[in-house]
XYZ file of C-alpha atoms in Angstrom:
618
model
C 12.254 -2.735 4.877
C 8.591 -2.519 3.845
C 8.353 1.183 3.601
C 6.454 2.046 0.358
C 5.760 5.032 -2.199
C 3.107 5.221 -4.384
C 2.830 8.046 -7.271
C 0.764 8.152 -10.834
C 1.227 9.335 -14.392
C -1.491 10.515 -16.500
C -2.870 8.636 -19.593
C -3.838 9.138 -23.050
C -6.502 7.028 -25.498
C -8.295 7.397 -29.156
C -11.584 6.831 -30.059
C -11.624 4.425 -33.105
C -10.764 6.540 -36.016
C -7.775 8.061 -34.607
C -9.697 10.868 -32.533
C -8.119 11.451 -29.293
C -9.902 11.811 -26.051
C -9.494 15.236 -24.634
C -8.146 15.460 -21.127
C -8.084 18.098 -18.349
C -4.096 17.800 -17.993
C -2.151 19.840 -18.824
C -0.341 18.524 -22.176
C 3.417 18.402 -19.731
C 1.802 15.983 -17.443
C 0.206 14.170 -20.651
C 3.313 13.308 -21.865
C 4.126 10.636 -19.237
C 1.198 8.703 -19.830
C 1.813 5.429 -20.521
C -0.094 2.588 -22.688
C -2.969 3.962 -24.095
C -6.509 2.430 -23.128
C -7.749 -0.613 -25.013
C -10.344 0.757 -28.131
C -13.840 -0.373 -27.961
C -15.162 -2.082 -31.236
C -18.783 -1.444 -30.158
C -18.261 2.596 -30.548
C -17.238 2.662 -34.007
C -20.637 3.378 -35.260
C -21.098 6.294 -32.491
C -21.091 10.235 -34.424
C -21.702 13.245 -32.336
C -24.142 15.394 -31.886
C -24.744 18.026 -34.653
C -26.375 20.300 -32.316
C -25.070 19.003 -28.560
C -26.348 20.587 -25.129
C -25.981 24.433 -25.081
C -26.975 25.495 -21.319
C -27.508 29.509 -20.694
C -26.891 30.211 -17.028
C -27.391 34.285 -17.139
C -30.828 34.201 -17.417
C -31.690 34.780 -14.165
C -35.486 35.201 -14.737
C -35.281 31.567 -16.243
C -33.673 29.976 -13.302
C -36.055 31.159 -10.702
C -39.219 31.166 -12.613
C -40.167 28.185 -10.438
C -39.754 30.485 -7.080
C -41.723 32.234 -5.367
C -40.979 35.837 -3.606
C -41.158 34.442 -0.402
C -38.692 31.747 -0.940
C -36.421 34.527 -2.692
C -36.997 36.256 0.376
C -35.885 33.135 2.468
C -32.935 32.384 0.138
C -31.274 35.511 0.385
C -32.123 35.675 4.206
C -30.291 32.437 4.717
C -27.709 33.416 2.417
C -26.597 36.347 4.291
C -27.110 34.569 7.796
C -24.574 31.901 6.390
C -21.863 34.454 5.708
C -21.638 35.666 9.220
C -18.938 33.066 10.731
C -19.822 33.731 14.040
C -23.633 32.362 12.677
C -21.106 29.685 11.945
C -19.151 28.745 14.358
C -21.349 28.878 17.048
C -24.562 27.708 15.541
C -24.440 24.774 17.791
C -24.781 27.144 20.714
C -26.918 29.394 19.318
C -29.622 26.900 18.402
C -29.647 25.565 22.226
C -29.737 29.818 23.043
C -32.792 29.828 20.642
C -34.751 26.827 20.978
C -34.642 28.135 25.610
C -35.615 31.674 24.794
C -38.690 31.502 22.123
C -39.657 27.693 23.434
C -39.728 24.599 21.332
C -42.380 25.151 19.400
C -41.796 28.735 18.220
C -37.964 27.706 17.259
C -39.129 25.263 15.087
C -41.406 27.330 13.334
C -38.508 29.886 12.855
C -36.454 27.326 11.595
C -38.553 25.613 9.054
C -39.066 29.666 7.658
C -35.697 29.433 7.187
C -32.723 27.110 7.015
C -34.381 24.146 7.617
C -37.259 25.059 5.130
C -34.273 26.263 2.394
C -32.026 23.284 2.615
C -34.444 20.240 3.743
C -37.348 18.712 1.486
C -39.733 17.641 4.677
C -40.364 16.011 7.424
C -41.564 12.462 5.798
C -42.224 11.174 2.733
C -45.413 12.093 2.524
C -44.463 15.733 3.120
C -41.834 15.972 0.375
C -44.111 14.653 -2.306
C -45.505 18.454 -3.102
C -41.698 19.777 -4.257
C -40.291 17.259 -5.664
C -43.253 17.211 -8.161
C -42.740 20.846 -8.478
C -38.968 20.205 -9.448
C -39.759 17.623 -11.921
C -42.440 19.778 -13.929
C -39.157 21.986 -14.208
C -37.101 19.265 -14.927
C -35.840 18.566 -12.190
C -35.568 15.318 -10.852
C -34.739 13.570 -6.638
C -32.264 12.285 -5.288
C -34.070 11.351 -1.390
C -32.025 11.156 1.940
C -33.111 10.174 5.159
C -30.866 12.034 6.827
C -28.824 9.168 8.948
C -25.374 8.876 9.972
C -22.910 7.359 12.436
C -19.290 7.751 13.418
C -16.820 6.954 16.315
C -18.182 9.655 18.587
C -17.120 8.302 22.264
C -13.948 8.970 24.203
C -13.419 5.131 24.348
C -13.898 4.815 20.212
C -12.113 7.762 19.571
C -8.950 6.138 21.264
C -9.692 3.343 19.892
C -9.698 4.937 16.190
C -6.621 6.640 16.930
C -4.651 3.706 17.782
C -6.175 2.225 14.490
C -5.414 5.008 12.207
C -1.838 5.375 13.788
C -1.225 1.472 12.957
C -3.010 2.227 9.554
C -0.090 4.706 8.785
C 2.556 2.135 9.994
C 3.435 2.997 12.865
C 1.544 0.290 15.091
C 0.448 -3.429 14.605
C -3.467 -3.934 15.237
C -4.538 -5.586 18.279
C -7.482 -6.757 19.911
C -8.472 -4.189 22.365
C -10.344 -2.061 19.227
C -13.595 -4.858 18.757
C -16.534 -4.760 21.025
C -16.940 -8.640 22.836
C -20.808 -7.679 24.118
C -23.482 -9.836 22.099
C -27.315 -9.903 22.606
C -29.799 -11.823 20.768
C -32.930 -9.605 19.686
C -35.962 -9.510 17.092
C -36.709 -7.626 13.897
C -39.825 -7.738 11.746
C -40.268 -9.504 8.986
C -40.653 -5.848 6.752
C -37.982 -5.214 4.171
C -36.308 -9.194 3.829
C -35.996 -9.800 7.012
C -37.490 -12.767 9.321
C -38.246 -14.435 12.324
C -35.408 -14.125 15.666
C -31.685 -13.011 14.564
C -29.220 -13.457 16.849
C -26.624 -10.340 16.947
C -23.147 -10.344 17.611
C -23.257 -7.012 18.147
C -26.091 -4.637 19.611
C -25.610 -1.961 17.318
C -27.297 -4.521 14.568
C -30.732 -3.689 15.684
C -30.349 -0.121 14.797
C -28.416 -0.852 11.433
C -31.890 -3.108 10.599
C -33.974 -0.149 11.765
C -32.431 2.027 9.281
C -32.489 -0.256 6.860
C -35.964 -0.329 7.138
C -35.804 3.853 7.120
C -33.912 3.571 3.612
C -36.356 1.052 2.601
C -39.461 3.930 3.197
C -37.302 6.404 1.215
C -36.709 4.231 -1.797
C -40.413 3.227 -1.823
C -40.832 7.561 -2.077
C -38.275 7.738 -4.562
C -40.346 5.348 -6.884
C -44.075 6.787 -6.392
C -42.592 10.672 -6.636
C -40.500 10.493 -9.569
C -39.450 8.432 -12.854
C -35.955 6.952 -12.711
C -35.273 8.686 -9.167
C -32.620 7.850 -6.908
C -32.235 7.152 -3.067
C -29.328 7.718 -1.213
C -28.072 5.572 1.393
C -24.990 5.457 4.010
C -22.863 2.507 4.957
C -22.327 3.405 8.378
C -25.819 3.389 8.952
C -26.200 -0.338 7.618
C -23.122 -1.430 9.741
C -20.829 -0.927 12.766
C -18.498 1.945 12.555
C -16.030 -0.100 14.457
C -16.154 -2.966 11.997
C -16.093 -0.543 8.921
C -12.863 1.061 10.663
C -11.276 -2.211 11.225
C -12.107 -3.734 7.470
C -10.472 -0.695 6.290
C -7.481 -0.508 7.890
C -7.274 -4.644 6.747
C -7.926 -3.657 3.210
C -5.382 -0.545 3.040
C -2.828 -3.014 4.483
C -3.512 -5.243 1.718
C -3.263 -2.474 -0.792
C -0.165 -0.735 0.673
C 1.482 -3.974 0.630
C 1.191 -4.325 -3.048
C 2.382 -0.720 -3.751
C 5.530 -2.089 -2.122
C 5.865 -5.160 -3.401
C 5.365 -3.233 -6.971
C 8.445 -1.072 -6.171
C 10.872 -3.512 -5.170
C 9.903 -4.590 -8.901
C 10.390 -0.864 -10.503
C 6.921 -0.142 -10.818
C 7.383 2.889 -8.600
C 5.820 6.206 -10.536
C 3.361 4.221 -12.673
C -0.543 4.511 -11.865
C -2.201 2.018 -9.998
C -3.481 0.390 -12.886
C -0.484 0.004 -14.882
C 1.570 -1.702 -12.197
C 2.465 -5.350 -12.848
C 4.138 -7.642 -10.617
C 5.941 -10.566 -11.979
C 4.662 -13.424 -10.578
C 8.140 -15.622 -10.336
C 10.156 -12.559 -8.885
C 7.002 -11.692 -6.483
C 7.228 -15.842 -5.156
C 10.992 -15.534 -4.725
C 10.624 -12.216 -2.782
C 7.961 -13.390 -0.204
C 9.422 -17.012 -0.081
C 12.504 -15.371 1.342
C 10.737 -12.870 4.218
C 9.149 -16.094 5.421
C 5.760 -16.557 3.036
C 4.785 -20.467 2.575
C 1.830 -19.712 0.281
C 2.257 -20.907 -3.802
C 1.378 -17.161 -5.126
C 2.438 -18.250 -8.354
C 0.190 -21.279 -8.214
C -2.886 -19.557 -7.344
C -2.358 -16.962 -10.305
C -1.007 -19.099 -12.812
C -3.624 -18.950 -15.628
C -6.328 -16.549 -13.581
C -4.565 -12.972 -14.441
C -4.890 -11.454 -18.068
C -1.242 -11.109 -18.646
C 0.635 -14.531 -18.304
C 3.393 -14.716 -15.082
C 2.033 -11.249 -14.591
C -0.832 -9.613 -11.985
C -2.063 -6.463 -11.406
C -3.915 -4.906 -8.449
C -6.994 -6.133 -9.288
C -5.666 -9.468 -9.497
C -3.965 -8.844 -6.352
C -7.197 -7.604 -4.316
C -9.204 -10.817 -5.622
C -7.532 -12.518 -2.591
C -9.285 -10.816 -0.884
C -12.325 -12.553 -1.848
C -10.805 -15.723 -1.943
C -9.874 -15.339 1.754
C -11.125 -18.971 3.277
C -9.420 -21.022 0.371
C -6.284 -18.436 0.175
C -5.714 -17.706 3.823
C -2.120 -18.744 3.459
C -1.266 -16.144 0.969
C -2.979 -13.155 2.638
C 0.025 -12.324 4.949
C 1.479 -8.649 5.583
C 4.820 -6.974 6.645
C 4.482 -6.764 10.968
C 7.046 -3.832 11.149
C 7.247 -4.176 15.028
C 8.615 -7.440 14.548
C 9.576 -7.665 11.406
C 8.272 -10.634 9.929
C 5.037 -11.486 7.898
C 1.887 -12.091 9.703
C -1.904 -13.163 8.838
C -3.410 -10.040 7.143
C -7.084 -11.160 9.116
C -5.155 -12.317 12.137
C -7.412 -9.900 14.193
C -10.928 -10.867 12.267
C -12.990 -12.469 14.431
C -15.962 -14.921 13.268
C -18.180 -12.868 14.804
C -17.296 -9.945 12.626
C -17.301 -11.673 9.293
C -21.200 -12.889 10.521
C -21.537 -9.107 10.540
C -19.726 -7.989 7.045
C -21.990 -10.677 5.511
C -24.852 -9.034 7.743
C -24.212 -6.016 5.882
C -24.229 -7.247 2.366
C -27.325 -8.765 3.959
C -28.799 -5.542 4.022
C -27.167 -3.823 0.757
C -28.924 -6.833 -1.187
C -32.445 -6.158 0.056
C -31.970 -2.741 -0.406
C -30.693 -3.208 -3.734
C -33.491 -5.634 -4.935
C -36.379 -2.591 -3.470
C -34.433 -0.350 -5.633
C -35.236 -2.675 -8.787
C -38.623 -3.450 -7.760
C -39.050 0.696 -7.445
C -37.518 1.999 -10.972
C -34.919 3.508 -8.282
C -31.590 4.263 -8.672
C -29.000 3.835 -5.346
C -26.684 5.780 -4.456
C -24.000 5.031 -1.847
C -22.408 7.939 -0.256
C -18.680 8.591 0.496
C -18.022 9.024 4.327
C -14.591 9.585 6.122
C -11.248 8.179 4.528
C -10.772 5.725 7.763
C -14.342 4.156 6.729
C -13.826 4.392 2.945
C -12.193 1.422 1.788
C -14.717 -1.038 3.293
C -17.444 1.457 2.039
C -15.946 1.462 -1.468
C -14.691 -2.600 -1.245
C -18.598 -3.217 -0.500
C -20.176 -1.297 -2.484
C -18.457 -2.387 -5.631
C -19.073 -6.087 -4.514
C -22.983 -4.740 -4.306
C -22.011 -3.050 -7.771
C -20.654 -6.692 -9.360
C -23.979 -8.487 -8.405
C -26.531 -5.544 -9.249
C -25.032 -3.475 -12.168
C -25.207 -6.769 -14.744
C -28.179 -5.653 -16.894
C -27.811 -1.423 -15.452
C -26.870 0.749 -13.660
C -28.228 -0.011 -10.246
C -25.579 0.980 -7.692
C -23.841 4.053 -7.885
C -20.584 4.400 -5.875
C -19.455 7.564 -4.608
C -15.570 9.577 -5.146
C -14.227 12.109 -3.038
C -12.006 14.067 -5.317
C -10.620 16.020 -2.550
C -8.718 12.661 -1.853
C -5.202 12.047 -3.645
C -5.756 8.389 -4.248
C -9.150 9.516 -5.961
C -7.556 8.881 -9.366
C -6.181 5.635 -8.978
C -9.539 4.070 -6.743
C -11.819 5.218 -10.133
C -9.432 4.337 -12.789
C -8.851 0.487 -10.678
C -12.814 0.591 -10.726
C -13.388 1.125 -14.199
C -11.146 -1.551 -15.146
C -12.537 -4.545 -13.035
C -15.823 -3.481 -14.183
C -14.554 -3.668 -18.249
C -13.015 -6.741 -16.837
C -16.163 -8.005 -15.192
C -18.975 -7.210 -17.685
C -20.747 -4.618 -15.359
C -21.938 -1.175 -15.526
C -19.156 1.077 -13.778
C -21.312 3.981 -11.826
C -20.128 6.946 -10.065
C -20.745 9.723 -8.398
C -18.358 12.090 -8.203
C -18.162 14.586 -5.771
C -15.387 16.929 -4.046
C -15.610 15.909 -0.810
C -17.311 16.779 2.834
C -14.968 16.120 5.260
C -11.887 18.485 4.685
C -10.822 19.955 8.114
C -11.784 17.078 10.038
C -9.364 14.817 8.128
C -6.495 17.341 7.883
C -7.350 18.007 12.156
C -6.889 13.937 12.374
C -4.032 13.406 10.309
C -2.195 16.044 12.093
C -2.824 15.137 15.365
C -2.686 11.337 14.598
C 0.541 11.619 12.494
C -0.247 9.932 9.264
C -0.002 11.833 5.737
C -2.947 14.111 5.133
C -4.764 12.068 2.473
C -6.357 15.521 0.952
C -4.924 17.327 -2.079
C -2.916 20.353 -0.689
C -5.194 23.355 -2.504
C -8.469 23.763 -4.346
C -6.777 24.073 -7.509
C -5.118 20.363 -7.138
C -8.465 19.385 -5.875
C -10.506 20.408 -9.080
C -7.928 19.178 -11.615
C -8.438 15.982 -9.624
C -11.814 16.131 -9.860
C -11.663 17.003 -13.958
C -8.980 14.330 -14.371
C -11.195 11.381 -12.934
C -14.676 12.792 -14.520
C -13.094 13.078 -17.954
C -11.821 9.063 -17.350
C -15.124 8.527 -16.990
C -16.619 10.120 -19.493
C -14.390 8.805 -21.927
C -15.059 5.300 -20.630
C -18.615 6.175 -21.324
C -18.018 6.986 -25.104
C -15.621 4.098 -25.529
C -17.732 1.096 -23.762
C -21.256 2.462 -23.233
C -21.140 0.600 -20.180
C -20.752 3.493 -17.344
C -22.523 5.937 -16.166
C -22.207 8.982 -13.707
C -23.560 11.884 -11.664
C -21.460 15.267 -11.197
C -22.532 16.341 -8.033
C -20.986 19.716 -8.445
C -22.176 23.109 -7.192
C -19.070 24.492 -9.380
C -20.255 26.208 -12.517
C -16.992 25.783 -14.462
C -17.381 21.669 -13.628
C -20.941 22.169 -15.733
C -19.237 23.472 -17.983
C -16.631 21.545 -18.369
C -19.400 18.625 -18.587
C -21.387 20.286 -21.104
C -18.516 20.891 -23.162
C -17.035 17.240 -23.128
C -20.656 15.422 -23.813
C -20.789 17.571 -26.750
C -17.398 16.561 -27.664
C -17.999 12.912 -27.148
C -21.786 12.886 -28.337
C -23.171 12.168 -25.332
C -26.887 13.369 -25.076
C -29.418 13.401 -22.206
C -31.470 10.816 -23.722
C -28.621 8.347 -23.384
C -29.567 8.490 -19.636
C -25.404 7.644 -18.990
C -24.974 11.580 -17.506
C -26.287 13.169 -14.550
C -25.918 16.454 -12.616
C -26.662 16.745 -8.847
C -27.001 19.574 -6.317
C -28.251 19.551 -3.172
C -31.615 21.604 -2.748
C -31.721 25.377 -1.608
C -27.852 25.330 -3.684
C -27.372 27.033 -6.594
C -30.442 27.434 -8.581
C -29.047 29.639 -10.868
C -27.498 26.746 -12.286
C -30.015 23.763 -11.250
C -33.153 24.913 -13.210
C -31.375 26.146 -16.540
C -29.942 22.217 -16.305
C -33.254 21.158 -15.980
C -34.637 22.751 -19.104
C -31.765 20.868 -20.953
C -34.251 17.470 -20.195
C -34.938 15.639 -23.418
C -38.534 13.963 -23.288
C -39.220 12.332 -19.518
C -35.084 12.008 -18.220
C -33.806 14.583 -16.314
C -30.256 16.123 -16.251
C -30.049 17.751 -13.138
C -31.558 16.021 -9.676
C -31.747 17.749 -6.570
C -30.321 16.213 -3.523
C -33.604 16.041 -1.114
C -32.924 15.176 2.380
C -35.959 14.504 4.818
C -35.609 14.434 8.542
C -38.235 15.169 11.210
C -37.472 18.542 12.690
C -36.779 17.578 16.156
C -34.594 14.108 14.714
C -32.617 17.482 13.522
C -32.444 19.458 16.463
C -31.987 16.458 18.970
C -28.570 15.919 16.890
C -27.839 19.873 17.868
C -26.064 20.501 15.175
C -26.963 22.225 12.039
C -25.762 20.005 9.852
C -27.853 17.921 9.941
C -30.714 20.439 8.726
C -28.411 21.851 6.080
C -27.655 17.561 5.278
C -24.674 16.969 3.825
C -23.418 20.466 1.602
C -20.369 18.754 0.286
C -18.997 21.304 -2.765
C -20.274 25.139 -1.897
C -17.702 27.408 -0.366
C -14.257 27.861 -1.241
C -11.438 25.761 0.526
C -9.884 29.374 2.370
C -13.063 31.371 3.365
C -16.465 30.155 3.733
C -17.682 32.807 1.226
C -16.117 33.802 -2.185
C -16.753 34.966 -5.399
C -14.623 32.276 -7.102
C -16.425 29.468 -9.084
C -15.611 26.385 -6.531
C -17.013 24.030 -4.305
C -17.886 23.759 -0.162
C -15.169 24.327 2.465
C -16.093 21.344 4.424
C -16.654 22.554 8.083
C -17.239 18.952 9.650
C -19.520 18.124 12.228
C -19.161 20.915 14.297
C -20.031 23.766 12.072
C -23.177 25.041 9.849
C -22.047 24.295 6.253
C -22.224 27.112 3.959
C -24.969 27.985 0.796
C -23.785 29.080 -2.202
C -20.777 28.497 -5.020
C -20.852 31.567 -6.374
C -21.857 33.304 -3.059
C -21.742 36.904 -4.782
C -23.212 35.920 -8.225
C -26.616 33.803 -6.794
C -27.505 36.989 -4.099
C -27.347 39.180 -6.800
C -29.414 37.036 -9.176
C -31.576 36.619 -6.129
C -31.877 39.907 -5.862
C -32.540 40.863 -9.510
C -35.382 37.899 -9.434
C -36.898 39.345 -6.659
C -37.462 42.958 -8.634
C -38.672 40.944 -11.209
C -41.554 39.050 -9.790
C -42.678 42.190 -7.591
């Protein structure tokens, strides 16, 4: 009875005057769209750029002026290591091989002269000071990570994720065995926000306010290395990877819910955004499988459309939970009837959601007080929606005056479209900056491994090419959004040179300048520099175009994780989606937390500029 489908249809809009807003689909798919988007008065004045951004990436001795041999030498060394898959596949093994044979210290030594030195920025943030002032005389700017993660790793959470992810695809009701009971009271300083005794409901907190404090050091970097940097942080370092799972699944059965409802109301096939339930046919419906809540009541006069609401209006609830407890109710399929949608939310783990906000505020405000820039990453789909649901509620208290808080999109995902698109429009609705980061995504095999074995639909587009348009389809929202409203911003972090492109080509289109500081490019460091440094030389005055992703980890941290990467941090978008190497123009294979990620987007193209730079300078 409450099985639900969910597709979307492209859109169209004009810039005032009648211009239309290009699009990456294809003109067939175009012609679905529905309503165009609402014209922006304030852009009527805007005129583009007589001369725009022009970007020449065959100039080889240009992009590696800022190299020296011996880190031409080390590229290319790495380069070729990384297309052996054995190196691959086993580079757990042979790290453990290496580090008994040559001794500690001597395997450290070897690594930092090679992948470690290539791919990571230093051990502190003292040590990273001396490049990333040597990137940003080339115009390049910093984006610093303290390389810090955490996922459901145990036997014991890994069944418990599975029986979460099975009920998130329907097929089981949540239960109570999947939330830790243990408390423990213990003490953090007073650095960062944070004084006096707390009293944890969960031990796990302690570390969460340790690396708080961690992210706290790297934002305080970020400001005294580099104008306008940014700082990257993760959300499953700031909170419980057990509560992020089980806030997820609560929010997806919120969402899912909707999508339903919406097609028992003909709504099926239109985006996410352009669904509308009415409100009296929506009352009738849930009065009838056993809902006592007034729905119509609560929205009457709150949504933009009158007797209508949306899924913006529909996640508010959310928010709303204490006072509207009696309308947050979802299909049980076991038993078919409607139960509480937090019946499984304990107190306990809404003292640590709010614990978590906690945190994202006093990181937020050192951010401000540093000129700094944050940027929350994507992690794995079953953490994602409380990741995203957060970090847009961080977003709607920070991002008033500027872009603060920059969430992150993995375009590898299907829904990818309709999460930016529902995004954009709260923030229009909201009076907020809307920022993004858009990136392909990190975690391909391991999701596709999980939703096999699990049995839920794999929530990744089926082939690189769906992947890209994807990723085109929701940068070129954006973009337009910028031109229209002035009130976004965004970073392509893209290793693909035909993405550049394809950016280049659409700010010129749009009159979107560097100076306008609304358009960023980011690649992760030792990636790509044939197409970093020519992006930095497109700086106008002090911004910077292009930043360079610069994780820093102490080199035993590293190895004491055994796994590789964690020196080569977090190399979403290099190799192609079939073969770790290729000469196509695309974007990281994703190899998951068992195998060394890969260096290089156009693997063939950046040895042979490597090469050519290296007769060059000797």
């Amino acid at each position: 009875m409450f099985a639900a489908r969910a597709a979307v249809a492209p859109w169209g809009a004009r810039l005032p005057g009648g211009r239309r807003l290009r699009s990456s689909v294809p003109p067939s798919r175009s012609a679905q769209s529905g309503p165009a988007r609402p014209r922006s008065p304030g852009t009527a004045g805007r005129t583009r750029s007589t001369s725009g951004i022009s970007v020449d990436f065959t100039e080889t001795r240009e992009a590696y002026k800022s190299k020296e041999s011996l880190e031409l030498l080390r590229s290319l060394v790495v380069l070729k290591l990384c297309s052996y898959d054995f190196l691959v596949e086993k580079n757990k093994e042979i790290m453990d091989l290496g580090e008994t044979v040559l001794g500690q210290k001597a395997f450290h030594q070897l690594l930092k002269m090679t992948f470690y030195g290539q791919f990571v920025a230093g051990e502190d943030q003292n040590a990273i000071k001396p490049l990333i002032e040597k990137n940003l005389a080339f115009g390049v700017g910093s984006v610093l990570d303290y390389s810090v993660e955490e996922d459901i790793g145990s036997i014991k959470h890994e069944q418990k994720e599975t029986n979460s992810c099975a009920s998130a695809a329907g097929k089981h009701s949540l239960g109570e065995d999947h939330r830790e009971k243990e408390s423990e009271e213990l003490f953090v300083s007073g650095q960062g926000g944070w004084n006096g005794a707390r009293t944890y409901s969960h031990p796990d907190e302690a570390k969460c306010d340790q690396h708080m404090e961690t992210f706290i050091k790297c934002i305080k970097a970020s400001g005294g290395s580099s104008i306008e940097g940014f700082s990257a942080i993760k959300m499953t370092a700031l909170g419980r990877p057990q509560l992020l799972l089980h806030f997820s699944e609560t929010l997806m059965k919120w969402q899912r819910f909707f999508t339903f409802l919406a097609t028992q109301q003909g709504q099926d096939g239109l985006e996410a955004v352009e669904q509308r339930l009415e409100l009296t046919q929506l009352q009738d419906f849930l009065t009838k499988v056993g809902a006592k809540g007034d729905f119509y009541g609560w929205f009457t006069g709150k949504q933009e459309s009158a007797g209508y609401i949306n899924i913006i209006d529909w996640k508010s609830l959310i928010d709303d939970r204490e006072k509207a407890s009696d309308l947050l109710v979802v299909p049980n399929v076991e038993l078919g009837e409607l139960e509480p949608l937090f019946k499984t939310f304990t107190a306990d783990e809404e003292k640590e959601l709010k614990r978590i906000m906690q945190r994202l505020d006093v990181l937020a405000k050192h951010a401000l007080e540093n000129g700094v820039r944050l940027m929350v990453d994507a992690e794995q789909t079953y953490f994602q929606p409380a990741i995203s649901k957060l970090t847009v509620d961080l977003q709607r208290l920070q991002n008033r005056e500027k872009p603060v808080i920059f969430n992150t999109y993995q375009c590898y995902l299907k829904e990818a479209y309709d999460s930016v698109t529902t995004d954009v429009q709260l923030s229009r609705r909201e009076g907020w900056h809307f920022a993004a980061k858009l990136v392909r995504g990190a975690y391909m095999d391991q999701e596709r491994e999980r939703a096999a074995e699990i049995g839920y639909d794999d929530p990744i587009n089926p082939d690189y090419e769906s992947t890209s348009r994807m990723y085109h389809r929701c940068l070129d929202y954006v973009l337009d959004e910028i031109a229209l409203n002035q009130r976004a911003s965004v970073m392509v972090a893209s290793h693909n040179e035909d993405t550049v492109k394809h950016t280049l080509r659409r700010m010129n289109q749009l009159g979107l300048l560097p100076r306008d500081n609304v358009v960023y490019f980011g690649q992760l460091l030792g990636m790509c520099d044939q197409i970093s440094f020519p992006l930095g030389e497109a700086k106008v005055h002090s911004e910077s175009l292009l930043y360079h992703r610069c994780d820093w980890t102490p080199i035993f941290a590293a190895l004491h994780r055994a796994d590789l990467t964690v020196i080569v941090p977090s190399l979403q978008d290099v190799c192609s989606p079939s073969s770790p190497f290729s000469s196509q123009p695309c974007l990281m294979r994703p190899f998951g937390y068992t195998h060394l990620f890969a260096a290089s987007a156009r693997c063939a193209h950046a040895e042979a500029s490597v090469q050519a730079q290296m007769r060059l300078t000797n």
